[in-house]
Structures are given as C-alpha cells and as structure tokens.
C-alpha cells in the first residue's frame, strides 16, 4: 500500500509519540466471532475526571441540535442506553438494533464554520453520537446519511476548561460493519469498511492505517510496543484482537474483549514531569451487539455493571431512566432494576445570542 508524503510524515509523528500536544488516550475495537457474535469495546481516557452516568432513552424522544435558532430537530426512532459525560454529552452507547457509537479525542479535528443564522443548520458535537443512536440501525444507513452533510457539527469548549472539543466518531453494528467519521481541514472524511476494527484517538485514521501496515510485518510474538502512546495502543489492540479465542460463548467473548481493553488502558494516576496531566483510563465499556447487553466498568469501582436490553422498556410511552455512577455509587452485575426515572439531560450547545 502506498502513502503520500503527508501521511508518512504523520506516521513519523505518531511513532514519535506526537509529543507536540497533550495526550488524550482512548482505544476502540470490534470483535467479530462465529454465529454472528459481535462486540465493541472501548476505553475512555482523559486528563481530567470525566464522571459518567448510564441513561436509558426510549423511542420517540424529541431532540434539538442545541445550537440556537439554527438547530436541527429530530424524534428518536430507536431506544438506546448511553454513558454520559458530566450529563452534558453522550460519548458512548448502544441502541436496540445493536448499533454502537463511540466518541474518541482527535486533536487534528477541524469542523466546518457554522453560521449562527446561516442556511445550514447545526448539531452540537455533544449530541453527535446520540443522533446516530437515535436514527440508524446499521453503519451503512449512517454512512449514506452523513455523506449528504445536511447539517454542521458544532463544537465548543468543555465547560470550566480550556479544552476545545475535538473528537471523531466511530460506529459499529450487529453485522460487524464499522465506520469512522472525522473532520479534517473542515472536510468530512469517512472510513467505512468491516476490516476497520481498531482505532485510537490520534492520529487521523488514514495515518493509523499506515501505522498498522508497518507493524503487520513485525511478529507480535517477538516484540510489541508497550507505551501508552496512541500508535502503541493501536498495535497491541490489533495483535491481541487476532489472538483471543474465536467463540460464540458470550461469557468468554466479553472477558476476552475486556482483557484487551484493559491491556491498552492507561494506569490510573500516572504522570510524568513533562506530562503531568497524562490521560488516565476513567472507564471502560464492552457492548455485546448480538445479545444486546451493555457492560460498563469504572476504574474506581471493583465491579462491572451491565444492562440486558431484554429488561428495558424502550416504548415511546416509557420513562427516561438513569443509573447514577458519578459519585462512587457501587453496583454489580445486571443492574437494570436499579435505574430510576429521571429528566433527560440537556446536551451542551452554544449559548443563545441576545
């Protein structure tokens, strides 16, 4: 496979650790096994605490793009379970059709200019993943729609920080299909292929494929890169994804995928003199897309919590429900009965102009 000079330069930066900017570290992988077994696992790594709660959203929810009068609006077609960030965004979730959405940091992201009163409506980046969960059953449907670019993705600073939100979106579905959506230089770039099973936060996905291409020629049994850098995590995740058992046994498959996610996690609390705010893994998710079970693990809790969709009421008349996990609450095992009725959170968007 041939790559342009710019891609190779990006590959060099990735292999050097991309030390020119603060490290935000997340990893996502898709396991495809026998008998339609598909699971997506991810780590949420961040340089500051990013408390999460679990939410159950039924069908028929009326939503807004949250960017002022020029916002899109929609009514959710599918119910979903989502992990929130600060109860202002959905960075991760799975809908009742087995579509999984993950947001990962990407420093190189540059979104199109949004006109507050322009012709093209907007959607807050905080609801980008939720929009996909609400509207699509498959990756193919999402790719066909997003290619039309009928609205703009609108980003902003994380409240109370100097961090401007720069993320890319990955989608996977119950067939094992995958797509990664990135905004590079203000242009939407879509990578769509069932073989795109592993991604990290940085660099842009085209350069990640270049990193993988190089390491494909190196035996993982002889040497694997071991740092927390994105390129190293990418290589380890690909290697172990090809090494774990091919099985339709959900218990084994979930354990295997969690093992990889933990292997590419960043130890909690670490830092160095030149990177005092090095991203640490805050929580992990494994979504079983065949059996529709969503597993969540907070690194500060000794237990894994999971929700079996068979126990969830997604009907339009159903209540929004919430499982509070952001203050150290402890749950274990199947926890759908512990969710309580709640008012849905508001997605962080742009402040209204006077």
CSV table of C-alpha atoms in Angstrom, one decimal:
chain,number,residue,atom,x,y,z
A,1,UNK,CA,0.0,0.0,0.0
A,2,UNK,CA,1.4,3.4,-0.9
A,3,UNK,CA,1.0,6.6,1.2
A,4,UNK,CA,1.6,10.2,0.4
A,5,UNK,CA,4.4,12.2,1.9
A,6,UNK,CA,2.0,13.9,4.3
A,7,UNK,CA,0.7,10.6,5.5
A,8,UNK,CA,4.2,9.2,6.1
A,9,UNK,CA,5.1,12.4,7.9
A,10,UNK,CA,2.1,11.9,10.1
A,11,UNK,CA,3.2,8.3,10.7
A,12,UNK,CA,6.6,9.5,11.9
A,13,UNK,CA,4.9,11.9,14.3
A,14,UNK,CA,2.7,9.1,15.6
A,15,UNK,CA,5.6,6.8,16.1
A,16,UNK,CA,7.5,9.6,18.0
A,17,UNK,CA,4.6,9.9,20.4
A,18,UNK,CA,3.2,13.1,18.9
A,19,UNK,CA,4.6,15.0,21.8
A,20,UNK,CA,3.7,18.3,20.3
A,21,UNK,CA,0.3,18.3,22.0
A,22,UNK,CA,-1.2,16.9,25.2
A,23,UNK,CA,-2.1,13.2,25.1
A,24,UNK,CA,-5.8,12.2,25.2
A,25,UNK,CA,-5.9,8.5,25.0
A,26,UNK,CA,-8.8,6.3,24.1
A,27,UNK,CA,-9.0,3.0,22.2
A,28,UNK,CA,-11.9,1.2,20.5
A,29,UNK,CA,-12.0,-2.3,19.0
A,30,UNK,CA,-14.6,-4.6,17.4
A,31,UNK,CA,-14.6,-8.3,17.9
A,32,UNK,CA,-16.2,-10.4,15.2
A,33,UNK,CA,-16.7,-14.1,16.1
A,34,UNK,CA,-18.7,-17.1,14.9
A,35,UNK,CA,-22.5,-17.3,14.9
A,36,UNK,CA,-23.0,-13.6,14.4
A,37,UNK,CA,-21.0,-12.7,17.6
A,38,UNK,CA,-20.0,-9.0,17.5
A,39,UNK,CA,-18.8,-7.0,20.5
A,40,UNK,CA,-17.3,-3.5,20.6
A,41,UNK,CA,-15.0,-2.5,23.5
A,42,UNK,CA,-13.5,0.9,24.3
A,43,UNK,CA,-11.6,2.7,27.0
A,44,UNK,CA,-12.4,6.3,28.0
A,45,UNK,CA,-9.1,8.0,28.8
A,46,UNK,CA,-8.9,11.7,29.8
A,47,UNK,CA,-6.6,14.0,31.5
A,48,UNK,CA,-9.2,15.2,34.0
A,49,UNK,CA,-12.0,13.3,35.8
A,50,UNK,CA,-14.9,12.7,33.4
A,51,UNK,CA,-17.7,11.3,35.5
A,52,UNK,CA,-20.3,9.1,33.8
A,53,UNK,CA,-23.8,8.0,34.4
A,54,UNK,CA,-25.8,5.4,32.5
A,55,UNK,CA,-29.1,6.5,30.8
A,56,UNK,CA,-31.9,4.6,29.2
A,57,UNK,CA,-33.6,6.6,26.4
A,58,UNK,CA,-36.9,5.3,24.9
A,59,UNK,CA,-38.1,5.7,21.4
A,60,UNK,CA,-39.9,8.9,20.4
A,61,UNK,CA,-37.8,11.4,22.3
A,62,UNK,CA,-38.0,14.9,20.7
A,63,UNK,CA,-34.5,16.4,20.5
A,64,UNK,CA,-32.8,19.6,19.3
A,65,UNK,CA,-29.3,20.3,17.9
A,66,UNK,CA,-28.8,22.8,20.8
A,67,UNK,CA,-27.0,25.5,18.8
A,68,UNK,CA,-29.6,28.2,18.8
A,69,UNK,CA,-32.4,29.0,16.3
A,70,UNK,CA,-30.5,27.3,13.5
A,71,UNK,CA,-30.6,23.9,15.2
A,72,UNK,CA,-31.8,20.6,13.6
A,73,UNK,CA,-34.5,18.7,15.4
A,74,UNK,CA,-35.5,15.0,15.4
A,75,UNK,CA,-37.6,12.4,17.1
A,76,UNK,CA,-35.7,9.3,18.1
A,77,UNK,CA,-36.5,6.2,16.1
A,78,UNK,CA,-34.7,3.7,18.3
A,79,UNK,CA,-34.3,3.4,22.1
A,80,UNK,CA,-30.7,3.3,23.5
A,81,UNK,CA,-28.6,3.1,26.5
A,82,UNK,CA,-25.9,5.8,26.8
A,83,UNK,CA,-23.0,6.6,29.0
A,84,UNK,CA,-22.9,10.4,29.7
A,85,UNK,CA,-20.0,12.8,30.3
A,86,UNK,CA,-20.9,15.3,33.1
A,87,UNK,CA,-24.5,14.8,32.0
A,88,UNK,CA,-24.0,17.1,29.1
A,89,UNK,CA,-22.9,14.7,26.3
A,90,UNK,CA,-23.2,11.2,25.0
A,91,UNK,CA,-19.7,9.8,24.2
A,92,UNK,CA,-20.7,6.2,24.1
A,93,UNK,CA,-23.8,4.0,23.8
A,94,UNK,CA,-25.7,1.2,22.0
A,95,UNK,CA,-29.2,1.3,20.6
A,96,UNK,CA,-31.8,-1.5,20.5
A,97,UNK,CA,-30.7,-2.6,17.0
A,98,UNK,CA,-27.1,-3.2,18.1
A,99,UNK,CA,-25.6,0.0,16.7
A,100,UNK,CA,-22.7,1.2,18.9
A,101,UNK,CA,-21.4,4.8,18.9
A,102,UNK,CA,-18.1,5.9,20.4
A,103,UNK,CA,-16.5,9.3,20.5
A,104,UNK,CA,-12.7,9.4,20.8
A,105,UNK,CA,-10.5,12.5,21.0
A,106,UNK,CA,-8.7,13.6,17.8
A,107,UNK,CA,-6.5,16.7,18.1
A,108,UNK,CA,-6.4,17.2,14.3
A,109,UNK,CA,-10.2,17.6,14.1
A,110,UNK,CA,-11.3,20.9,12.4
A,111,UNK,CA,-15.0,21.4,11.9
A,112,UNK,CA,-16.7,23.5,9.2
A,113,UNK,CA,-17.6,27.0,10.1
A,114,UNK,CA,-21.1,27.3,11.5
A,115,UNK,CA,-23.2,30.4,10.7
A,116,UNK,CA,-25.5,31.1,13.7
A,117,UNK,CA,-28.2,32.5,11.4
A,118,UNK,CA,-26.9,30.8,8.2
A,119,UNK,CA,-28.6,28.5,5.7
A,120,UNK,CA,-27.1,25.2,7.1
A,121,UNK,CA,-28.5,24.1,10.4
A,122,UNK,CA,-26.3,22.7,13.2
A,123,UNK,CA,-25.9,19.9,15.7
A,124,UNK,CA,-23.9,20.2,18.9
A,125,UNK,CA,-21.0,17.8,19.0
A,126,UNK,CA,-22.2,16.7,22.4
A,127,UNK,CA,-25.2,15.0,20.7
A,128,UNK,CA,-23.4,13.7,17.6
A,129,UNK,CA,-23.2,10.1,18.9
A,130,UNK,CA,-26.7,10.2,20.3
A,131,UNK,CA,-28.0,11.4,16.9
A,132,UNK,CA,-26.6,8.2,15.3
A,133,UNK,CA,-28.1,6.0,18.1
A,134,UNK,CA,-31.5,7.6,17.7
A,135,UNK,CA,-31.7,7.4,14.0
A,136,UNK,CA,-29.8,4.4,12.5
A,137,UNK,CA,-29.9,0.6,12.7
A,138,UNK,CA,-26.8,0.0,10.7
A,139,UNK,CA,-23.5,1.6,9.8
A,140,UNK,CA,-24.4,1.6,6.1
A,141,UNK,CA,-27.5,3.7,6.9
A,142,UNK,CA,-25.4,6.2,8.9
A,143,UNK,CA,-22.7,6.5,6.2
A,144,UNK,CA,-25.3,7.1,3.5
A,145,UNK,CA,-26.9,9.9,5.6
A,146,UNK,CA,-23.8,11.6,6.9
A,147,UNK,CA,-22.3,11.8,3.4
A,148,UNK,CA,-25.1,14.2,2.5
A,149,UNK,CA,-23.8,16.7,5.2
A,150,UNK,CA,-27.3,18.2,5.7
A,151,UNK,CA,-26.1,19.9,8.9
A,152,UNK,CA,-22.9,21.1,10.5
A,153,UNK,CA,-21.3,19.6,13.6
A,154,UNK,CA,-20.7,22.5,16.0
A,155,UNK,CA,-18.1,22.2,18.7
A,156,UNK,CA,-17.2,24.3,21.7
A,157,UNK,CA,-15.0,24.3,24.9
A,158,UNK,CA,-15.7,21.8,27.6
A,159,UNK,CA,-17.3,23.9,30.4
A,160,UNK,CA,-14.8,25.1,33.0
A,161,UNK,CA,-11.8,24.1,31.0
A,162,UNK,CA,-9.6,25.4,28.1
A,163,UNK,CA,-10.2,22.2,26.2
A,164,UNK,CA,-11.9,22.8,22.8
A,165,UNK,CA,-13.7,19.6,22.0
A,166,UNK,CA,-12.1,17.8,19.0
A,167,UNK,CA,-13.4,14.2,18.5
A,168,UNK,CA,-14.0,11.7,15.8
A,169,UNK,CA,-17.0,9.3,15.8
A,170,UNK,CA,-16.8,5.5,15.3
A,171,UNK,CA,-19.9,3.4,14.6
A,172,UNK,CA,-20.2,-0.4,14.5
A,173,UNK,CA,-23.3,-2.5,14.1
A,174,UNK,CA,-24.6,-6.0,14.8
A,175,UNK,CA,-23.1,-7.3,11.5
A,176,UNK,CA,-19.6,-6.2,12.5
A,177,UNK,CA,-19.5,-3.3,10.0
A,178,UNK,CA,-17.5,-0.3,11.0
A,179,UNK,CA,-17.1,3.4,10.0
A,180,UNK,CA,-15.0,6.3,11.4
A,181,UNK,CA,-16.2,9.9,10.8
A,182,UNK,CA,-13.6,12.6,11.0
A,183,UNK,CA,-13.4,16.3,10.2
A,184,UNK,CA,-10.0,17.1,8.7
A,185,UNK,CA,-9.4,20.6,7.5
A,186,UNK,CA,-13.0,21.4,7.8
A,187,UNK,CA,-14.0,18.5,5.5
A,188,UNK,CA,-15.8,15.3,6.5
A,189,UNK,CA,-13.7,12.2,5.9
A,190,UNK,CA,-15.5,8.8,6.2
A,191,UNK,CA,-13.6,5.5,6.6
A,192,UNK,CA,-16.1,2.7,6.0
A,193,UNK,CA,-15.0,-1.0,6.0
A,194,UNK,CA,-15.7,-4.1,8.1
A,195,UNK,CA,-12.0,-4.5,8.5
A,196,UNK,CA,-11.6,-1.2,10.4
A,197,UNK,CA,-11.9,-3.0,13.7
A,198,UNK,CA,-9.4,-1.0,15.8
A,199,UNK,CA,-8.9,2.7,16.2
A,200,UNK,CA,-7.3,5.1,18.8
A,201,UNK,CA,-7.7,8.8,19.4
A,202,UNK,CA,-4.8,10.0,17.3
A,203,UNK,CA,-3.6,10.5,14.6
A,204,UNK,CA,-6.2,10.7,11.9
A,205,UNK,CA,-7.4,7.3,10.8
A,206,UNK,CA,-5.6,7.3,7.4
A,207,UNK,CA,-2.3,7.6,9.4
A,208,UNK,CA,-3.5,4.9,11.8
A,209,UNK,CA,-3.8,2.5,8.9
A,210,UNK,CA,-0.3,3.4,7.9
A,211,UNK,CA,0.9,2.5,11.4
A,212,UNK,CA,-0.9,-0.8,11.2
A,213,UNK,CA,0.6,-1.5,7.8
A,214,UNK,CA,4.1,-1.1,9.1
A,215,UNK,CA,3.5,-3.3,12.2
A,216,UNK,CA,1.9,-6.1,10.1
A,217,UNK,CA,5.4,-7.0,9.1
A,218,UNK,CA,6.6,-7.4,12.6
A,219,UNK,CA,5.8,-10.5,14.6
A,220,UNK,CA,3.9,-9.6,17.8
A,221,UNK,CA,5.3,-12.7,19.4
A,222,UNK,CA,8.7,-11.2,19.1
A,223,UNK,CA,8.0,-7.6,20.0
A,224,UNK,CA,5.1,-5.4,20.8
A,225,UNK,CA,5.3,-1.6,21.6
A,226,UNK,CA,4.3,-1.1,25.2
A,227,UNK,CA,3.8,2.6,25.9
A,228,UNK,CA,0.5,4.5,26.4
A,229,UNK,CA,1.1,6.3,23.1
A,230,UNK,CA,-1.8,6.0,20.6
A,231,UNK,CA,0.3,4.2,18.0
A,232,UNK,CA,1.5,1.6,20.5
A,233,UNK,CA,-2.0,1.0,21.8
A,234,UNK,CA,-3.3,0.6,18.3
A,235,UNK,CA,-0.7,-2.1,17.6
A,236,UNK,CA,-1.3,-4.0,20.8
A,237,UNK,CA,-5.1,-3.9,20.3
A,238,UNK,CA,-4.8,-5.3,16.7
A,239,UNK,CA,-2.5,-8.0,17.8
A,240,UNK,CA,-4.5,-9.3,20.7
A,241,UNK,CA,-7.8,-9.0,18.8
A,242,UNK,CA,-6.3,-11.6,16.4
A,243,UNK,CA,-5.1,-13.8,19.2
A,244,UNK,CA,-8.1,-14.1,21.5
A,245,UNK,CA,-10.4,-17.1,21.1
A,246,UNK,CA,-13.0,-17.2,18.3
A,247,UNK,CA,-16.1,-18.1,20.2
A,248,UNK,CA,-19.9,-17.6,20.3
A,249,UNK,CA,-19.8,-18.1,24.1
A,250,UNK,CA,-20.8,-14.6,25.3
A,251,UNK,CA,-19.1,-15.1,28.7
A,252,UNK,CA,-15.7,-15.9,27.1
A,253,UNK,CA,-16.0,-13.3,24.3
A,254,UNK,CA,-16.9,-10.5,26.8
A,255,UNK,CA,-14.0,-11.5,29.1
A,256,UNK,CA,-11.6,-11.6,26.1
A,257,UNK,CA,-12.6,-8.1,24.8
A,258,UNK,CA,-12.4,-6.6,28.3
A,259,UNK,CA,-8.9,-8.1,28.6
A,260,UNK,CA,-7.8,-6.3,25.5
A,261,UNK,CA,-9.4,-3.0,26.6
A,262,UNK,CA,-7.6,-3.3,29.9
A,263,UNK,CA,-4.3,-4.1,28.2
A,264,UNK,CA,-4.5,-0.8,26.2
A,265,UNK,CA,-5.7,1.2,29.2
A,266,UNK,CA,-3.5,3.9,30.9
A,267,UNK,CA,-2.8,3.1,34.5
A,268,UNK,CA,-4.8,5.3,36.9
A,269,UNK,CA,-3.0,8.2,38.4
A,270,UNK,CA,0.3,8.1,36.4
A,271,UNK,CA,2.0,11.2,35.1
A,272,UNK,CA,5.5,12.4,34.2
A,273,UNK,CA,7.3,15.7,34.7
A,274,UNK,CA,6.8,16.8,31.1
A,275,UNK,CA,3.2,15.4,31.0
A,276,UNK,CA,1.7,16.0,34.5
A,277,UNK,CA,-1.8,15.6,33.1
A,278,UNK,CA,-1.3,12.5,31.1
A,279,UNK,CA,-4.6,10.9,30.3
A,280,UNK,CA,-5.6,8.0,32.5
A,281,UNK,CA,-8.3,5.5,31.8
A,282,UNK,CA,-11.5,6.6,33.6
A,283,UNK,CA,-14.0,3.9,32.5
A,284,UNK,CA,-14.4,1.0,30.0
A,285,UNK,CA,-17.3,-0.4,28.0
A,286,UNK,CA,-18.0,-3.7,26.2
A,287,UNK,CA,-21.2,-3.8,24.1
A,288,UNK,CA,-22.5,-7.2,23.1
A,289,UNK,CA,-24.3,-6.4,19.9
A,290,UNK,CA,-25.7,-9.9,19.3
A,291,UNK,CA,-27.2,-10.4,22.7
A,292,UNK,CA,-27.8,-6.7,23.4
A,293,UNK,CA,-26.0,-6.4,26.7
A,294,UNK,CA,-24.1,-3.2,27.6
A,295,UNK,CA,-21.2,-3.7,30.1
A,296,UNK,CA,-19.7,-0.7,32.0
A,297,UNK,CA,-16.6,-0.6,34.3
A,298,UNK,CA,-15.5,2.4,36.2
A,299,UNK,CA,-11.8,2.1,37.2
A,300,UNK,CA,-12.6,3.3,40.7
A,301,UNK,CA,-15.1,0.6,41.3
A,302,UNK,CA,-14.3,-3.1,41.8
A,303,UNK,CA,-17.4,-4.2,39.9
A,304,UNK,CA,-18.6,-4.4,36.3
A,305,UNK,CA,-22.2,-3.2,35.8
A,306,UNK,CA,-24.2,-4.5,32.9
A,307,UNK,CA,-27.7,-3.9,31.4
A,308,UNK,CA,-29.6,-6.6,29.5
A,309,UNK,CA,-31.8,-5.0,26.9
A,310,UNK,CA,-34.4,-7.7,27.4
A,311,UNK,CA,-35.1,-6.0,30.7
A,312,UNK,CA,-35.6,-2.5,29.3
A,313,UNK,CA,-38.8,-0.8,28.2
A,314,UNK,CA,-38.0,1.2,25.1
A,315,UNK,CA,-41.6,2.0,24.1
A,316,UNK,CA,-42.4,5.6,23.3
A,317,UNK,CA,-44.5,5.9,26.4
A,318,UNK,CA,-41.7,4.6,28.6
A,319,UNK,CA,-39.8,6.8,31.1
A,320,UNK,CA,-36.3,8.0,30.7
A,321,UNK,CA,-34.2,6.3,33.4
A,322,UNK,CA,-30.8,6.9,34.9
A,323,UNK,CA,-28.2,4.9,36.9
A,324,UNK,CA,-26.1,7.3,38.9
A,325,UNK,CA,-22.4,6.3,38.9
A,326,UNK,CA,-20.7,9.7,39.1
A,327,UNK,CA,-20.3,9.9,42.9
A,328,UNK,CA,-18.7,6.5,43.6
A,329,UNK,CA,-22.0,4.5,43.8
A,330,UNK,CA,-21.4,0.8,43.7
A,331,UNK,CA,-23.5,-1.6,41.7
A,332,UNK,CA,-22.6,-5.1,40.3
A,333,UNK,CA,-23.9,-7.4,37.7
A,334,UNK,CA,-27.2,-6.9,35.8
A,335,UNK,CA,-28.5,-3.6,37.1
A,336,UNK,CA,-31.5,-2.6,35.0
A,337,UNK,CA,-33.7,-2.7,38.1
A,338,UNK,CA,-31.6,-0.1,39.8
A,339,UNK,CA,-32.3,2.6,37.2
A,340,UNK,CA,-34.6,5.4,38.4
A,341,UNK,CA,-36.9,7.7,36.5
A,342,UNK,CA,-35.1,10.9,35.5
A,343,UNK,CA,-35.4,14.0,33.5
A,344,UNK,CA,-33.2,13.7,30.4
A,345,UNK,CA,-30.1,15.9,30.5
A,346,UNK,CA,-29.6,18.8,28.2
A,347,UNK,CA,-26.8,18.4,25.6
A,348,UNK,CA,-24.2,21.2,25.9
A,349,UNK,CA,-24.5,23.5,23.0
A,350,UNK,CA,-24.0,27.2,22.1
A,351,UNK,CA,-25.3,29.9,24.3
A,352,UNK,CA,-28.2,31.8,22.8
A,353,UNK,CA,-27.4,35.2,21.4
A,354,UNK,CA,-29.2,38.2,22.9
